[in-house]
Amino acid sequence: LQEVLGEEKLLAILKERELKIYWGTATTGKPHVAYFVPMSKIADFLKAGCEVTVLFADLHAYLDNMKAPWELLELRTRYYEHVIKAMLESIGVPLDKLKFIRGTDYQLSKEYTLDVYRLSSVVTQHDAKKAGAEVVKQVEHPLLSGLLYPGLQALDEEYLKVDAQFGGVDQRKIFTFAEKYLPSLGYAKRVHLMNPMVPGLTGSKMSSSEEDSKIDLLDRKEDVKKKLKKAFCEPGNVENNGVLSFIKHVLFPLKSEFVVLREEKWGGNKTYTDYEALEKDFAEQVVHPGDLKNSVEVALNKLLDPIREKFNNPEMKKLSNAAYPNPSKAKPGEKGTKNSEPEEVIPSRLDIRVGKVISVEKHPDADSLYVEKIDVGEAEPRTVVSGLVQFVPKEQLQDRLVVLLCNLKPQKMRGVESQGMVLCASSVGEPCQVEPLDPPAGCCAGERVYVEGYEGGEPDEELKPKKKVFEKLQADFHVSEDCVAQWKQRNFLTKLGRVSCKSLKGGTIS
């Protein structure tokens, strides 16, 4: 665990009896591989003799900015129940020792509802918003339901009659909220157990709403390979490395070892029995990112195969499709069909990432073009052709961080295929000046760049040239008076801050 709140109380309970713990999950987006972190810990609790309750928090899923529409709530809860049980079976956890319960089984009772009102009479708006800051989706105009969410999670501890609640460290503010407010209703303060959060494949938190950050439990083997290939895994960099973190927090606890698969010419396979030795070898570049990703792919597929098998029947496929309907297969007149409204053109459809320029050469057949190799956190750097020769000296591009649009359709430029576009600020008047956009200092290759307010959502896998999504969005790109890149007055951001340019105030971006 990363942290425990109330350890003295925990030890006092253990002197008398076994601990009663609950772990809850809101039934929103599809569970992904990071769920193996709490699953492996639940296995530990059961081995230690604890009584464990798994809560499918369906009402919470609806309250969290309606991530689960009311009409899909029952279907998604059933899907979660089957998936979570399949995960536990995949790692050898006996289900007969677990208790499963749905939130709506008791959260709609008269007693619970009265306690929600009692709690709302003592909780401040500030505390409710602060408690849910890292769990409830943050939007510009939040719904009242999101403020109720932390209170319900606190009350669950009392109504499930447990000694402790277990969850990710991202739940810490809700846990301290529960410790503060449950006693005001005359209920006991509980123990709180927190596991670390596994960074996603893009370097930030693994999230159901960010497709490239996570591997779905039912992803096909070819999808697993594709996502791992694109995963951020810079040579020697152990910070925010989702691939290494998955080994540390999932594969090692389950198997007590990890095998790096390599060809004989690179030293052959190597078995690690402690994570620190693997991390040290990766930091010293003894282990190559490509070998690490291939080895994780093999180990992960062994975990996922039993889950895929369980869902490989007509009944489970029907449930999965009904719980998470594909918008592109909507009925005539609905979104996603020829008769529907136009597609929503929003910035989250762009796959924009921080890139590091590895090399810059003049195009062999075009004096105005550079051919760059740019690392965007994938197994191999991308080849990018840019018309920057007359604007940016070669030495100013070498080894610098840039902002790269990654999901344009690759196209040949004078015989060299370009796999992305370096985004630059341009002056409005003559003579034309051009400056590549600058990510914040400290960013790593592969980090996602997003527009403020559009952090969620999945980028298109490839922007279709005929639909001109980039061109429509680019029309509202500009540089502010303090040199910050913006779309409709909303800043371009990474998790470390704003994207900017050096001097071209009021310029355009292309």
PDB file of C-alpha atoms in Angstrom, residues 251-347:
ATOM      1  CA  LEU A 251       3.090  -8.300 -12.533  1.00  0.00           C
ATOM      2  CA  PHE A 252       5.623  -8.487  -9.691  1.00  0.00           C
ATOM      3  CA  PRO A 253       3.038  -8.795  -6.868  1.00  0.00           C
ATOM      4  CA  LEU A 254       1.252 -11.571  -8.774  1.00  0.00           C
ATOM      5  CA  LYS A 255       4.250 -13.612  -9.925  1.00  0.00           C
ATOM      6  CA  SER A 256       7.158 -12.463  -7.692  1.00  0.00           C
ATOM      7  CA  GLU A 257       9.297 -12.273 -10.831  1.00  0.00           C
ATOM      8  CA  PHE A 258       9.409 -10.767 -14.294  1.00  0.00           C
ATOM      9  CA  VAL A 259      11.131 -12.166 -17.377  1.00  0.00           C
ATOM     10  CA  VAL A 260      12.560  -9.758 -19.953  1.00  0.00           C
ATOM     11  CA  LEU A 261      12.407 -11.560 -23.302  1.00  0.00           C
ATOM     12  CA  ARG A 262      15.371 -10.789 -25.576  1.00  0.00           C
ATOM     13  CA  GLU A 263      17.097 -12.245 -28.585  1.00  0.00           C
ATOM     14  CA  GLU A 264      20.348 -14.083 -27.866  1.00  0.00           C
ATOM     15  CA  LYS A 265      22.396 -11.401 -29.630  1.00  0.00           C
ATOM     16  CA  TRP A 266      21.188  -8.884 -27.006  1.00  0.00           C
ATOM     17  CA  GLY A 267      21.977 -11.170 -24.076  1.00  0.00           C
ATOM     18  CA  GLY A 268      18.990 -13.537 -24.131  1.00  0.00           C
ATOM     19  CA  ASN A 269      16.124 -13.694 -21.627  1.00  0.00           C
ATOM     20  CA  LYS A 270      16.739 -12.345 -18.134  1.00  0.00           C
ATOM     21  CA  THR A 271      14.632 -13.139 -15.056  1.00  0.00           C
ATOM     22  CA  TYR A 272      14.275 -10.454 -12.367  1.00  0.00           C
ATOM     23  CA  THR A 273      13.163 -11.478  -8.889  1.00  0.00           C
ATOM     24  CA  ASP A 274      12.974  -7.943  -7.502  1.00  0.00           C
ATOM     25  CA  TYR A 275      11.652  -4.841  -9.214  1.00  0.00           C
ATOM     26  CA  GLU A 276      14.451  -2.506  -8.118  1.00  0.00           C
ATOM     27  CA  ALA A 277      17.021  -4.489 -10.125  1.00  0.00           C
ATOM     28  CA  LEU A 278      14.852  -4.196 -13.254  1.00  0.00           C
ATOM     29  CA  GLU A 279      14.333  -0.453 -12.748  1.00  0.00           C
ATOM     30  CA  LYS A 280      18.097   0.038 -12.261  1.00  0.00           C
ATOM     31  CA  ASP A 281      18.877  -1.847 -15.483  1.00  0.00           C
ATOM     32  CA  PHE A 282      16.268   0.176 -17.386  1.00  0.00           C
ATOM     33  CA  ALA A 283      17.615   3.467 -15.985  1.00  0.00           C
ATOM     34  CA  GLU A 284      21.112   2.446 -17.093  1.00  0.00           C
ATOM     35  CA  GLN A 285      19.691   1.430 -20.516  1.00  0.00           C
ATOM     36  CA  VAL A 286      20.733  -2.210 -20.067  1.00  0.00           C
ATOM     37  CA  VAL A 287      17.067  -3.055 -20.828  1.00  0.00           C
ATOM     38  CA  HIS A 288      15.674  -1.570 -24.068  1.00  0.00           C
ATOM     39  CA  PRO A 289      12.106  -0.108 -24.139  1.00  0.00           C
ATOM     40  CA  GLY A 290      11.204  -2.388 -27.068  1.00  0.00           C
ATOM     41  CA  ASP A 291      12.181  -5.538 -25.144  1.00  0.00           C
ATOM     42  CA  LEU A 292      10.345  -4.284 -22.047  1.00  0.00           C
ATOM     43  CA  LYS A 293       7.140  -3.646 -24.019  1.00  0.00           C
ATOM     44  CA  ASN A 294       7.298  -7.023 -25.771  1.00  0.00           C
ATOM     45  CA  SER A 295       7.764  -8.796 -22.419  1.00  0.00           C
ATOM     46  CA  VAL A 296       4.849  -6.927 -20.820  1.00  0.00           C
ATOM     47  CA  GLU A 297       2.713  -7.791 -23.838  1.00  0.00           C
ATOM     48  CA  VAL A 298       3.337 -11.530 -23.321  1.00  0.00           C
ATOM     49  CA  ALA A 299       2.730 -11.388 -19.538  1.00  0.00           C
ATOM     50  CA  LEU A 300      -0.364  -9.228 -19.913  1.00  0.00           C
ATOM     51  CA  ASN A 301      -1.965 -11.457 -22.514  1.00  0.00           C
ATOM     52  CA  LYS A 302      -1.617 -14.417 -20.113  1.00  0.00           C
ATOM     53  CA  LEU A 303      -3.693 -12.449 -17.588  1.00  0.00           C
ATOM     54  CA  LEU A 304      -6.233 -11.310 -20.161  1.00  0.00           C
ATOM     55  CA  ASP A 305      -6.766 -14.629 -21.981  1.00  0.00           C
ATOM     56  CA  PRO A 306      -9.145 -16.121 -19.337  1.00  0.00           C
ATOM     57  CA  ILE A 307     -11.153 -12.868 -19.285  1.00  0.00           C
ATOM     58  CA  ARG A 308     -11.410 -12.765 -23.083  1.00  0.00           C
ATOM     59  CA  GLU A 309     -12.471 -16.419 -23.029  1.00  0.00           C
ATOM     60  CA  LYS A 310     -15.262 -15.729 -20.523  1.00  0.00           C
ATOM     61  CA  PHE A 311     -16.625 -12.937 -22.733  1.00  0.00           C
ATOM     62  CA  ASN A 312     -16.266 -14.915 -25.942  1.00  0.00           C
ATOM     63  CA  ASN A 313     -19.859 -16.120 -26.054  1.00  0.00           C
ATOM     64  CA  PRO A 314     -23.057 -14.601 -27.510  1.00  0.00           C
ATOM     65  CA  GLU A 315     -24.578 -13.695 -24.121  1.00  0.00           C
ATOM     66  CA  MET A 316     -21.516 -11.775 -22.869  1.00  0.00           C
ATOM     67  CA  LYS A 317     -20.941 -10.084 -26.228  1.00  0.00           C
ATOM     68  CA  LYS A 318     -24.568  -8.939 -26.229  1.00  0.00           C
ATOM     69  CA  LEU A 319     -24.191  -7.551 -22.690  1.00  0.00           C
ATOM     70  CA  SER A 320     -20.962  -5.722 -23.586  1.00  0.00           C
ATOM     71  CA  ASN A 321     -22.489  -4.136 -26.711  1.00  0.00           C
ATOM     72  CA  ALA A 322     -25.663  -3.143 -24.864  1.00  0.00           C
ATOM     73  CA  ALA A 323     -23.810  -1.615 -21.896  1.00  0.00           C
ATOM     74  CA  TYR A 324     -21.410   0.321 -24.124  1.00  0.00           C
ATOM     75  CA  PRO A 325     -23.236   0.965 -27.405  1.00  0.00           C
ATOM     76  CA  ASN A 326     -21.055   2.015 -30.313  1.00  0.00           C
ATOM     77  CA  PRO A 327     -22.153   5.520 -31.416  1.00  0.00           C
ATOM     78  CA  SER A 328     -21.038   4.759 -34.975  1.00  0.00           C
ATOM     79  CA  LYS A 329     -23.650   1.984 -35.156  1.00  0.00           C
ATOM     80  CA  ALA A 330     -26.590   4.141 -34.181  1.00  0.00           C
ATOM     81  CA  LYS A 331     -29.999   3.797 -35.778  1.00  0.00           C
ATOM     82  CA  PRO A 332     -30.923   6.010 -38.756  1.00  0.00           C
ATOM     83  CA  GLY A 333     -31.358   9.596 -37.645  1.00  0.00           C
ATOM     84  CA  GLU A 334     -29.187   9.134 -34.559  1.00  0.00           C
ATOM     85  CA  LYS A 335     -25.630  10.389 -34.077  1.00  0.00           C
ATOM     86  CA  GLY A 336     -23.083   8.495 -36.114  1.00  0.00           C
ATOM     87  CA  THR A 337     -25.126   7.874 -39.279  1.00  0.00           C
ATOM     88  CA  LYS A 338     -25.428   9.654 -42.617  1.00  0.00           C
ATOM     89  CA  ASN A 339     -28.813  11.057 -41.589  1.00  0.00           C
ATOM     90  CA  SER A 340     -27.501  12.364 -38.275  1.00  0.00           C
ATOM     91  CA  GLU A 341     -26.368  15.775 -37.127  1.00  0.00           C
ATOM     92  CA  PRO A 342     -22.808  16.724 -38.163  1.00  0.00           C
ATOM     93  CA  GLU A 343     -19.970  15.197 -36.137  1.00  0.00           C
ATOM     94  CA  GLU A 344     -18.857  17.231 -33.159  1.00  0.00           C
ATOM     95  CA  VAL A 345     -15.582  18.950 -34.028  1.00  0.00           C
ATOM     96  CA  ILE A 346     -13.785  19.363 -30.693  1.00  0.00           C
ATOM     97  CA  PRO A 347     -10.077  19.632 -29.774  1.00  0.00           C
TER      98      PRO A 347
END
